Amino acid sequence: MNTQQLTRGAMVCAIYGLLLFLNQQTGLMIESSASWLFVLPILVYTAMYGAKVAGIAALAMCLMTFLFGGFTTWFYSWLSILSGYVYGSGVFRRQKNSVNFLLVFLISFVSTILMVYLWAAVFDLDLMSDFKMIVQYFPSVRWDAFVLAVVVAMALLEALCIHLVGILLCTRLRIAMRPLNGIDSIESPRWVGIVSLVIWLVYFFGQSMVKLSPEWQTAVQAALFLDAMALDFYGVVYFMTLNVRKGSRKRAPLAILGAFIPVLQILWILSGEMDCLLQIRKNYLKQS
């Protein structure tokens, strides 16, 4: 390890220490609402110098958290350090961006599950009381399927924040990484649309005509939630492609925003389904 690596390692540890300080001074606001910020210092340093050199800085950050953080801060920050270390190592090795995103998503998925069940056990939280309020409006929602959908959604959003901000930082700091593929390279497989139709039909008949066991009802409902997320994503890709191809790039962010508006999501999901089934975007790109 040379002098420059030591200096920059000390700098990222200082930035991480500042985040810990701000977290404590704001009543644990960072770890409760934006824990992915803890990822960024070690992510950038690992992307610069690789896993071997960054391992020392990651260990120093873990020790800082142990000394200056509380029990909950240990949980959030250590998993964040692991996510940044894994993502930065992938960038340094010129790994595919999709693989980096997937690895961070898996870590976020595990941490979110632990957060839901571990925190409920440690702090004696009654999650079912909150769920009963949801059942009043949506009586057919099942507990296990709902938890899975929420955990996947939260893990995806956290992984997406890390992925996008990581790419932005690496680009601004001129850290070498694999080039990003254009949105035209994202395919909408027809089999996704076919599987979605099957899931919708099974769910519909299971609600009205066929009596399914509770286990099958949970499985079908979980599949329905996950399928809706996937189609929502393909709806975003569809609308963004149309905006870019028509030259209205300023409207492209609206394609992302619409995917998070509850009622408007139906249009995005249906558009994603039609694009997968009929290959509308693929045919449009061939003609343009």
PDB file of C-alpha atoms in Angstrom:
ATOM      1  CA  MET A   1       0.000   0.000   0.000  1.00  0.00           C
ATOM      2  CA  ASN A   2       1.518   3.318  -1.087  1.00  0.00           C
ATOM      3  CA  THR A   3       1.145   6.812   0.378  1.00  0.00           C
ATOM      4  CA  GLN A   4      -1.703   7.831  -1.942  1.00  0.00           C
ATOM      5  CA  GLN A   5      -3.719   4.755  -1.046  1.00  0.00           C
ATOM      6  CA  LEU A   6      -3.181   5.393   2.665  1.00  0.00           C
ATOM      7  CA  THR A   7      -4.182   9.045   2.343  1.00  0.00           C
ATOM      8  CA  ARG A   8      -7.331   8.307   0.392  1.00  0.00           C
ATOM      9  CA  GLY A   9      -8.164   5.463   2.745  1.00  0.00           C
ATOM     10  CA  ALA A  10      -7.939   7.847   5.691  1.00  0.00           C
ATOM     11  CA  MET A  11     -10.136  10.330   3.809  1.00  0.00           C
ATOM     12  CA  VAL A  12     -12.938   7.826   3.108  1.00  0.00           C
ATOM     13  CA  CYS A  13     -12.784   6.660   6.736  1.00  0.00           C
ATOM     14  CA  ALA A  14     -13.151  10.294   7.808  1.00  0.00           C
ATOM     15  CA  ILE A  15     -16.169  10.704   5.510  1.00  0.00           C
ATOM     16  CA  TYR A  16     -17.682   7.555   6.956  1.00  0.00           C
ATOM     17  CA  GLY A  17     -17.014   8.851  10.473  1.00  0.00           C
ATOM     18  CA  LEU A  18     -18.799  12.080   9.571  1.00  0.00           C
ATOM     19  CA  LEU A  19     -21.820  10.055   8.439  1.00  0.00           C
ATOM     20  CA  LEU A  20     -21.792   8.208  11.769  1.00  0.00           C
ATOM     21  CA  PHE A  21     -21.645  11.526  13.619  1.00  0.00           C
ATOM     22  CA  LEU A  22     -24.515  13.009  11.616  1.00  0.00           C
ATOM     23  CA  ASN A  23     -26.505   9.822  12.165  1.00  0.00           C
ATOM     24  CA  GLN A  24     -26.133  10.141  15.945  1.00  0.00           C
ATOM     25  CA  GLN A  25     -26.853  13.869  15.973  1.00  0.00           C
ATOM     26  CA  THR A  26     -30.029  13.525  13.894  1.00  0.00           C
ATOM     27  CA  GLY A  27     -31.566  10.803  16.021  1.00  0.00           C
ATOM     28  CA  LEU A  28     -30.469   7.900  13.786  1.00  0.00           C
ATOM     29  CA  MET A  29     -32.162   9.490  10.784  1.00  0.00           C
ATOM     30  CA  ILE A  30     -29.593   8.241   8.254  1.00  0.00           C
ATOM     31  CA  GLU A  31     -29.791   4.589   9.241  1.00  0.00           C
ATOM     32  CA  SER A  32     -33.578   4.634   9.462  1.00  0.00           C
ATOM     33  CA  SER A  33     -34.289   6.397   6.153  1.00  0.00           C
ATOM     34  CA  ALA A  34     -31.155   6.361   3.961  1.00  0.00           C
ATOM     35  CA  SER A  35     -28.789   3.672   5.236  1.00  0.00           C
ATOM     36  CA  TRP A  36     -27.424   3.250   1.699  1.00  0.00           C
ATOM     37  CA  LEU A  37     -25.384   6.431   2.278  1.00  0.00           C
ATOM     38  CA  PHE A  38     -23.036   4.335   4.437  1.00  0.00           C
ATOM     39  CA  VAL A  39     -22.233   2.335   1.289  1.00  0.00           C
ATOM     40  CA  LEU A  40     -20.692   5.147  -0.744  1.00  0.00           C
ATOM     41  CA  PRO A  41     -17.263   5.759   0.921  1.00  0.00           C
ATOM     42  CA  ILE A  42     -16.117   2.133   0.821  1.00  0.00           C
ATOM     43  CA  LEU A  43     -17.706   1.620  -2.617  1.00  0.00           C
ATOM     44  CA  VAL A  44     -15.616   4.385  -4.189  1.00  0.00           C
ATOM     45  CA  TYR A  45     -12.406   3.336  -2.436  1.00  0.00           C
ATOM     46  CA  THR A  46     -12.834  -0.340  -3.382  1.00  0.00           C
ATOM     47  CA  ALA A  47     -13.608   0.611  -6.993  1.00  0.00           C
ATOM     48  CA  MET A  48     -10.336   2.560  -7.070  1.00  0.00           C
ATOM     49  CA  TYR A  49      -7.930   0.072  -5.499  1.00  0.00           C
ATOM     50  CA  GLY A  50      -9.603  -3.334  -5.353  1.00  0.00           C
ATOM     51  CA  ALA A  51     -10.678  -5.692  -2.596  1.00  0.00           C
ATOM     52  CA  LYS A  52      -7.244  -6.377  -1.051  1.00  0.00           C
ATOM     53  CA  VAL A  53      -6.376  -2.751  -0.385  1.00  0.00           C
ATOM     54  CA  ALA A  54      -9.927  -1.728   0.535  1.00  0.00           C
ATOM     55  CA  GLY A  55     -10.248  -4.564   3.048  1.00  0.00           C
ATOM     56  CA  ILE A  56      -8.188  -2.557   5.557  1.00  0.00           C
ATOM     57  CA  ALA A  57     -10.413   0.512   5.167  1.00  0.00           C
ATOM     58  CA  ALA A  58     -13.555  -1.654   5.468  1.00  0.00           C
ATOM     59  CA  LEU A  59     -12.228  -3.188   8.701  1.00  0.00           C
ATOM     60  CA  ALA A  60     -11.421   0.291  10.050  1.00  0.00           C
ATOM     61  CA  MET A  61     -14.971   1.435   9.290  1.00  0.00           C
ATOM     62  CA  CYS A  62     -16.413  -1.590  11.089  1.00  0.00           C
ATOM     63  CA  LEU A  63     -14.298  -0.814  14.156  1.00  0.00           C
ATOM     64  CA  MET A  64     -15.398   2.839  14.044  1.00  0.00           C
ATOM     65  CA  THR A  65     -19.027   1.725  14.034  1.00  0.00           C
ATOM     66  CA  PHE A  66     -18.409  -0.634  16.961  1.00  0.00           C
ATOM     67  CA  LEU A  67     -16.827   2.166  18.992  1.00  0.00           C
ATOM     68  CA  PHE A  68     -19.100   5.081  18.103  1.00  0.00           C
ATOM     69  CA  GLY A  69     -22.410   3.481  17.094  1.00  0.00           C
ATOM     70  CA  GLY A  70     -25.256   1.725  18.826  1.00  0.00           C
ATOM     71  CA  PHE A  71     -26.696  -1.743  18.317  1.00  0.00           C
ATOM     72  CA  THR A  72     -28.969  -0.779  15.429  1.00  0.00           C
ATOM     73  CA  THR A  73     -26.183   1.224  13.794  1.00  0.00           C
ATOM     74  CA  TRP A  74     -23.961  -1.874  13.801  1.00  0.00           C
ATOM     75  CA  PHE A  75     -26.596  -3.771  11.862  1.00  0.00           C
ATOM     76  CA  TYR A  76     -27.245  -1.143   9.193  1.00  0.00           C
ATOM     77  CA  SER A  77     -23.699   0.099   8.711  1.00  0.00           C
ATOM     78  CA  TRP A  78     -21.946  -3.284   8.624  1.00  0.00           C
ATOM     79  CA  LEU A  79     -24.315  -4.576   5.963  1.00  0.00           C
ATOM     80  CA  SER A  80     -23.868  -1.303   4.065  1.00  0.00           C
ATOM     81  CA  ILE A  81     -20.083  -1.689   4.221  1.00  0.00           C
ATOM     82  CA  LEU A  82     -20.452  -5.220   2.874  1.00  0.00           C
ATOM     83  CA  SER A  83     -22.651  -3.975   0.004  1.00  0.00           C
ATOM     84  CA  GLY A  84     -20.198  -1.218  -0.926  1.00  0.00           C
ATOM     85  CA  TYR A  85     -17.247  -3.576  -0.676  1.00  0.00           C
ATOM     86  CA  VAL A  86     -18.896  -6.157  -2.951  1.00  0.00           C
ATOM     87  CA  TYR A  87     -20.097  -3.573  -5.476  1.00  0.00           C
ATOM     88  CA  GLY A  88     -16.759  -1.749  -5.559  1.00  0.00           C
ATOM     89  CA  SER A  89     -14.901  -5.035  -6.043  1.00  0.00           C
ATOM     90  CA  GLY A  90     -17.119  -5.781  -9.028  1.00  0.00           C
ATOM     91  CA  VAL A  91     -16.395  -2.377 -10.548  1.00  0.00           C
ATOM     92  CA  PHE A  92     -12.658  -2.838 -10.033  1.00  0.00           C
ATOM     93  CA  ARG A  93     -12.762  -6.259 -11.756  1.00  0.00           C
ATOM     94  CA  ARG A  94     -14.837  -4.797 -14.653  1.00  0.00           C
ATOM     95  CA  GLN A  95     -17.695  -7.072 -13.732  1.00  0.00           C
ATOM     96  CA  LYS A  96     -21.039  -6.696 -15.497  1.00  0.00           C
ATOM     97  CA  ASN A  97     -23.183  -3.929 -14.040  1.00  0.00           C
ATOM     98  CA  SER A  98     -26.150  -6.294 -13.872  1.00  0.00           C
ATOM     99  CA  VAL A  99     -24.108  -8.713 -11.722  1.00  0.00           C
ATOM    100  CA  ASN A 100     -23.078  -5.907  -9.361  1.00  0.00           C
ATOM    101  CA  PHE A 101     -26.707  -4.835  -9.047  1.00  0.00           C
ATOM    102  CA  LEU A 102     -27.856  -8.408  -8.403  1.00  0.00           C
ATOM    103  CA  LEU A 103     -25.285  -8.971  -5.649  1.00  0.00           C
ATOM    104  CA  VAL A 104     -26.239  -5.751  -3.885  1.00  0.00           C
ATOM    105  CA  PHE A 105     -29.920  -6.654  -4.226  1.00  0.00           C
ATOM    106  CA  LEU A 106     -29.329 -10.037  -2.556  1.00  0.00           C
ATOM    107  CA  ILE A 107     -27.529  -8.385   0.366  1.00  0.00           C
ATOM    108  CA  SER A 108     -30.313  -5.794   0.664  1.00  0.00           C
ATOM    109  CA  PHE A 109     -32.927  -8.555   0.499  1.00  0.00           C
ATOM    110  CA  VAL A 110     -31.345 -10.478   3.371  1.00  0.00           C
ATOM    111  CA  SER A 111     -30.862  -7.331   5.452  1.00  0.00           C
ATOM    112  CA  THR A 112     -34.485  -6.270   4.901  1.00  0.00           C
ATOM    113  CA  ILE A 113     -35.783  -9.679   6.009  1.00  0.00           C
ATOM    114  CA  LEU A 114     -33.634  -9.456   9.135  1.00  0.00           C
ATOM    115  CA  MET A 115     -34.858  -5.923   9.732  1.00  0.00           C
ATOM    116  CA  VAL A 116     -38.512  -7.001   9.553  1.00  0.00           C
ATOM    117  CA  TYR A 117     -38.346 -10.158  11.678  1.00  0.00           C
ATOM    118  CA  LEU A 118     -35.306  -9.520  13.899  1.00  0.00           C
ATOM    119  CA  TRP A 119     -36.365  -6.024  14.889  1.00  0.00           C
ATOM    120  CA  ALA A 120     -39.901  -7.242  15.566  1.00  0.00           C
ATOM    121  CA  ALA A 121     -38.536  -9.924  17.916  1.00  0.00           C
ATOM    122  CA  VAL A 122     -35.957  -7.697  19.643  1.00  0.00           C
ATOM    123  CA  PHE A 123     -38.246  -4.711  20.219  1.00  0.00           C
ATOM    124  CA  ASP A 124     -41.459  -6.731  20.627  1.00  0.00           C
ATOM    125  CA  LEU A 125     -43.228  -5.079  17.700  1.00  0.00           C
ATOM    126  CA  ASP A 126     -46.720  -6.242  16.757  1.00  0.00           C
ATOM    127  CA  LEU A 127     -46.585  -6.264  12.962  1.00  0.00           C
ATOM    128  CA  MET A 128     -49.946  -7.989  12.646  1.00  0.00           C
ATOM    129  CA  SER A 129     -51.742  -4.977  14.134  1.00  0.00           C
ATOM    130  CA  ASP A 130     -50.493  -2.819  11.272  1.00  0.00           C
ATOM    131  CA  PHE A 131     -51.329  -5.526   8.760  1.00  0.00           C
ATOM    132  CA  LYS A 132     -54.927  -5.713  10.014  1.00  0.00           C
ATOM    133  CA  MET A 133     -55.407  -2.092   8.930  1.00  0.00           C
ATOM    134  CA  ILE A 134     -54.414  -3.076   5.381  1.00  0.00           C
ATOM    135  CA  VAL A 135     -56.740  -6.082   5.414  1.00  0.00           C
ATOM    136  CA  GLN A 136     -59.657  -3.750   6.115  1.00  0.00           C
ATOM    137  CA  TYR A 137     -59.189  -2.238   2.652  1.00  0.00           C
ATOM    138  CA  PHE A 138     -57.854  -5.336   0.852  1.00  0.00           C
ATOM    139  CA  PRO A 139     -59.428  -8.403   2.514  1.00  0.00           C
ATOM    140  CA  SER A 140     -57.844 -10.934   0.141  1.00  0.00           C
ATOM    141  CA  VAL A 141     -54.243  -9.926   0.949  1.00  0.00           C
ATOM    142  CA  ARG A 142     -52.307 -12.628   2.760  1.00  0.00           C
ATOM    143  CA  TRP A 143     -49.605 -11.894   5.343  1.00  0.00           C
ATOM    144  CA  ASP A 144     -46.705 -13.923   3.916  1.00  0.00           C
ATOM    145  CA  ALA A 145     -47.289 -12.699   0.355  1.00  0.00           C
ATOM    146  CA  PHE A 146     -47.534  -9.088   1.544  1.00  0.00           C
ATOM    147  CA  VAL A 147     -44.288  -9.305   3.536  1.00  0.00           C
ATOM    148  CA  LEU A 148     -42.458 -10.844   0.573  1.00  0.00           C
ATOM    149  CA  ALA A 149     -43.689  -8.098  -1.750  1.00  0.00           C
ATOM    150  CA  VAL A 150     -42.665  -5.342   0.674  1.00  0.00           C
ATOM    151  CA  VAL A 151     -39.230  -6.888   1.298  1.00  0.00           C
ATOM    152  CA  VAL A 152     -38.523  -7.307  -2.422  1.00  0.00           C
ATOM    153  CA  ALA A 153     -39.691  -3.757  -3.183  1.00  0.00           C
ATOM    154  CA  MET A 154     -37.553  -2.230  -0.416  1.00  0.00           C
ATOM    155  CA  ALA A 155     -34.508  -4.290  -1.418  1.00  0.00           C
ATOM    156  CA  LEU A 156     -34.924  -3.295  -5.078  1.00  0.00           C
ATOM    157  CA  LEU A 157     -35.193   0.395  -4.231  1.00  0.00           C
ATOM    158  CA  GLU A 158     -32.143   0.287  -1.974  1.00  0.00           C
ATOM    159  CA  ALA A 159     -30.106  -1.641  -4.554  1.00  0.00           C
ATOM    160  CA  LEU A 160     -31.216   0.796  -7.252  1.00  0.00           C
ATOM    161  CA  CYS A 161     -30.107   3.795  -5.163  1.00  0.00           C
ATOM    162  CA  ILE A 162     -26.698   2.209  -4.564  1.00  0.00           C
ATOM    163  CA  HIS A 163     -26.369   1.221  -8.221  1.00  0.00           C
ATOM    164  CA  LEU A 164     -27.280   4.612  -9.702  1.00  0.00           C
ATOM    165  CA  VAL A 165     -25.337   6.728  -7.202  1.00  0.00           C
ATOM    166  CA  GLY A 166     -22.354   4.356  -7.505  1.00  0.00           C
ATOM    167  CA  ILE A 167     -22.326   4.748 -11.296  1.00  0.00           C
ATOM    168  CA  LEU A 168     -22.623   8.523 -10.944  1.00  0.00           C
ATOM    169  CA  LEU A 169     -19.717   8.741  -8.482  1.00  0.00           C
ATOM    170  CA  CYS A 170     -17.481   6.425 -10.488  1.00  0.00           C
ATOM    171  CA  THR A 171     -18.205   8.423 -13.629  1.00  0.00           C
ATOM    172  CA  ARG A 172     -17.536  11.772 -11.972  1.00  0.00           C
ATOM    173  CA  LEU A 173     -14.340  10.523 -10.329  1.00  0.00           C
ATOM    174  CA  ARG A 174     -13.234   8.928 -13.629  1.00  0.00           C
ATOM    175  CA  ILE A 175     -12.991   5.450 -12.186  1.00  0.00           C
ATOM    176  CA  ALA A 176     -12.732   2.891 -14.980  1.00  0.00           C
ATOM    177  CA  MET A 177     -15.788   0.656 -15.229  1.00  0.00           C
ATOM    178  CA  ARG A 178     -17.716  -1.298 -17.813  1.00  0.00           C
ATOM    179  CA  PRO A 179     -19.673   0.958 -20.191  1.00  0.00           C
ATOM    180  CA  LEU A 180     -23.388   1.187 -19.634  1.00  0.00           C
ATOM    181  CA  ASN A 181     -25.696  -0.385 -22.184  1.00  0.00           C
ATOM    182  CA  GLY A 182     -28.407   1.721 -23.765  1.00  0.00           C
ATOM    183  CA  ILE A 183     -32.063   1.242 -22.936  1.00  0.00           C
ATOM    184  CA  ASP A 184     -32.564  -0.266 -26.392  1.00  0.00           C
ATOM    185  CA  SER A 185     -30.509  -3.273 -25.288  1.00  0.00           C
ATOM    186  CA  ILE A 186     -33.080  -4.239 -22.608  1.00  0.00           C
ATOM    187  CA  GLU A 187     -35.269  -7.007 -23.993  1.00  0.00           C
ATOM    188  CA  SER A 188     -38.890  -7.672 -23.076  1.00  0.00           C
ATOM    189  CA  PRO A 189     -39.147 -11.485 -23.284  1.00  0.00           C
ATOM    190  CA  ARG A 190     -42.388 -12.911 -24.616  1.00  0.00           C
ATOM    191  CA  TRP A 191     -42.274 -15.729 -22.061  1.00  0.00           C
ATOM    192  CA  VAL A 192     -42.646 -13.123 -19.289  1.00  0.00           C
ATOM    193  CA  GLY A 193     -45.941 -12.008 -20.806  1.00  0.00           C
ATOM    194  CA  ILE A 194     -47.155 -15.603 -21.164  1.00  0.00           C
ATOM    195  CA  VAL A 195     -46.230 -16.491 -17.574  1.00  0.00           C
ATOM    196  CA  SER A 196     -47.954 -13.311 -16.397  1.00  0.00           C
ATOM    197  CA  LEU A 197     -51.181 -14.329 -18.132  1.00  0.00           C
ATOM    198  CA  VAL A 198     -51.022 -17.732 -16.455  1.00  0.00           C
ATOM    199  CA  ILE A 199     -50.490 -16.145 -13.031  1.00  0.00           C
ATOM    200  CA  TRP A 200     -53.391 -13.749 -13.543  1.00  0.00           C
ATOM    201  CA  LEU A 201     -55.719 -16.559 -14.631  1.00  0.00           C
ATOM    202  CA  VAL A 202     -54.757 -18.808 -11.726  1.00  0.00           C
ATOM    203  CA  TYR A 203     -55.254 -15.950  -9.275  1.00  0.00           C
ATOM    204  CA  PHE A 204     -58.643 -15.014 -10.797  1.00  0.00           C
ATOM    205  CA  PHE A 205     -60.007 -18.560 -10.787  1.00  0.00           C
ATOM    206  CA  GLY A 206     -58.556 -19.143  -7.315  1.00  0.00           C
ATOM    207  CA  GLN A 207     -60.583 -16.192  -6.008  1.00  0.00           C
ATOM    208  CA  SER A 208     -63.898 -17.045  -7.620  1.00  0.00           C
ATOM    209  CA  MET A 209     -64.215 -20.578  -9.038  1.00  0.00           C
ATOM    210  CA  VAL A 210     -61.528 -22.915  -7.674  1.00  0.00           C
ATOM    211  CA  LYS A 211     -60.898 -23.427  -3.972  1.00  0.00           C
ATOM    212  CA  LEU A 212     -57.147 -23.309  -3.314  1.00  0.00           C
ATOM    213  CA  SER A 213     -55.429 -24.297  -0.092  1.00  0.00           C
ATOM    214  CA  PRO A 214     -54.009 -21.454   2.062  1.00  0.00           C
ATOM    215  CA  GLU A 215     -50.474 -22.383   1.028  1.00  0.00           C
ATOM    216  CA  TRP A 216     -51.348 -22.194  -2.673  1.00  0.00           C
ATOM    217  CA  GLN A 217     -53.202 -18.927  -2.173  1.00  0.00           C
ATOM    218  CA  THR A 218     -50.106 -17.425  -0.561  1.00  0.00           C
ATOM    219  CA  ALA A 219     -47.842 -18.722  -3.337  1.00  0.00           C
ATOM    220  CA  VAL A 220     -50.105 -17.444  -6.129  1.00  0.00           C
ATOM    221  CA  GLN A 221     -50.522 -14.057  -4.478  1.00  0.00           C
ATOM    222  CA  ALA A 222     -46.768 -13.719  -3.945  1.00  0.00           C
ATOM    223  CA  ALA A 223     -46.203 -14.609  -7.605  1.00  0.00           C
ATOM    224  CA  LEU A 224     -48.797 -11.984  -8.567  1.00  0.00           C
ATOM    225  CA  PHE A 225     -47.018  -9.268  -6.576  1.00  0.00           C
ATOM    226  CA  LEU A 226     -43.607 -10.138  -8.026  1.00  0.00           C
ATOM    227  CA  ASP A 227     -45.054 -10.341 -11.526  1.00  0.00           C
ATOM    228  CA  ALA A 228     -46.601  -6.881 -11.140  1.00  0.00           C
ATOM    229  CA  MET A 229     -43.192  -5.469 -10.153  1.00  0.00           C
ATOM    230  CA  ALA A 230     -41.553  -7.033 -13.210  1.00  0.00           C
ATOM    231  CA  LEU A 231     -44.241  -5.738 -15.575  1.00  0.00           C
ATOM    232  CA  ASP A 232     -44.030  -2.313 -13.955  1.00  0.00           C
ATOM    233  CA  PHE A 233     -40.321  -2.295 -14.816  1.00  0.00           C
ATOM    234  CA  TYR A 234     -40.987  -3.286 -18.422  1.00  0.00           C
ATOM    235  CA  GLY A 235     -43.603  -0.530 -18.566  1.00  0.00           C
ATOM    236  CA  VAL A 236     -40.937   1.976 -17.533  1.00  0.00           C
ATOM    237  CA  VAL A 237     -38.609   0.661 -20.241  1.00  0.00           C
ATOM    238  CA  TYR A 238     -41.399   0.886 -22.805  1.00  0.00           C
ATOM    239  CA  PHE A 239     -42.300   4.518 -22.058  1.00  0.00           C
ATOM    240  CA  MET A 240     -38.670   5.606 -21.747  1.00  0.00           C
ATOM    241  CA  THR A 241     -37.868   4.070 -25.129  1.00  0.00           C
ATOM    242  CA  LEU A 242     -40.765   5.920 -26.749  1.00  0.00           C
ATOM    243  CA  ASN A 243     -39.697   9.222 -25.217  1.00  0.00           C
ATOM    244  CA  VAL A 244     -36.058   8.817 -26.243  1.00  0.00           C
ATOM    245  CA  ARG A 245     -36.915   7.720 -29.793  1.00  0.00           C
ATOM    246  CA  LYS A 246     -39.328  10.634 -30.255  1.00  0.00           C
ATOM    247  CA  GLY A 247     -36.683  13.098 -29.088  1.00  0.00           C
ATOM    248  CA  SER A 248     -38.510  14.102 -25.877  1.00  0.00           C
ATOM    249  CA  ARG A 249     -35.755  13.138 -23.446  1.00  0.00           C
ATOM    250  CA  LYS A 250     -36.963  15.668 -20.873  1.00  0.00           C
ATOM    251  CA  ARG A 251     -40.102  13.589 -20.396  1.00  0.00           C
ATOM    252  CA  ALA A 252     -38.146  10.388 -19.802  1.00  0.00           C
ATOM    253  CA  PRO A 253     -38.053  10.858 -15.980  1.00  0.00           C
ATOM    254  CA  LEU A 254     -41.864  10.910 -16.018  1.00  0.00           C
ATOM    255  CA  ALA A 255     -41.736   7.312 -17.231  1.00  0.00           C
ATOM    256  CA  ILE A 256     -39.981   6.400 -13.987  1.00  0.00           C
ATOM    257  CA  LEU A 257     -42.164   8.591 -11.772  1.00  0.00           C
ATOM    258  CA  GLY A 258     -45.383   7.105 -13.135  1.00  0.00           C
ATOM    259  CA  ALA A 259     -44.307   3.626 -12.069  1.00  0.00           C
ATOM    260  CA  PHE A 260     -44.512   4.670  -8.404  1.00  0.00           C
ATOM    261  CA  ILE A 261     -47.950   6.346  -8.481  1.00  0.00           C
ATOM    262  CA  PRO A 262     -50.447   3.735  -7.174  1.00  0.00           C
ATOM    263  CA  VAL A 263     -53.356   4.156  -9.617  1.00  0.00           C
ATOM    264  CA  LEU A 264     -51.186   5.078 -12.594  1.00  0.00           C
ATOM    265  CA  GLN A 265     -49.150   1.902 -12.038  1.00  0.00           C
ATOM    266  CA  ILE A 266     -51.936  -0.106 -13.659  1.00  0.00           C
ATOM    267  CA  LEU A 267     -51.255   1.585 -17.002  1.00  0.00           C
ATOM    268  CA  TRP A 268     -47.526   0.847 -16.642  1.00  0.00           C
ATOM    269  CA  ILE A 269     -48.190  -2.805 -15.771  1.00  0.00           C
ATOM    270  CA  LEU A 270     -50.576  -3.274 -18.697  1.00  0.00           C
ATOM    271  CA  SER A 271     -48.122  -1.563 -21.053  1.00  0.00           C
ATOM    272  CA  GLY A 272     -45.339  -3.862 -19.869  1.00  0.00           C
ATOM    273  CA  GLU A 273     -47.578  -6.893 -20.399  1.00  0.00           C
ATOM    274  CA  MET A 274     -48.558  -5.833 -23.922  1.00  0.00           C
ATOM    275  CA  ASP A 275     -44.931  -5.063 -24.790  1.00  0.00           C
ATOM    276  CA  CYS A 276     -43.804  -8.503 -23.631  1.00  0.00           C
ATOM    277  CA  LEU A 277     -46.626 -10.335 -25.384  1.00  0.00           C
ATOM    278  CA  LEU A 278     -46.699  -8.419 -28.669  1.00  0.00           C
ATOM    279  CA  GLN A 279     -43.060  -7.258 -28.762  1.00  0.00           C
ATOM    280  CA  ILE A 280     -44.240  -3.716 -29.548  1.00  0.00           C
ATOM    281  CA  ARG A 281     -40.982  -2.009 -28.591  1.00  0.00           C
ATOM    282  CA  LYS A 282     -38.859  -4.530 -30.505  1.00  0.00           C
ATOM    283  CA  ASN A 283     -40.869  -3.998 -33.692  1.00  0.00           C
ATOM    284  CA  TYR A 284     -40.779  -0.231 -33.169  1.00  0.00           C
ATOM    285  CA  LEU A 285     -36.981  -0.244 -32.851  1.00  0.00           C
ATOM    286  CA  LYS A 286     -36.658  -2.291 -36.052  1.00  0.00           C
ATOM    287  CA  GLN A 287     -38.732   0.234 -38.005  1.00  0.00           C
ATOM    288  CA  SER A 288     -36.922   3.314 -36.674  1.00  0.00           C
TER     289      SER A 288
END
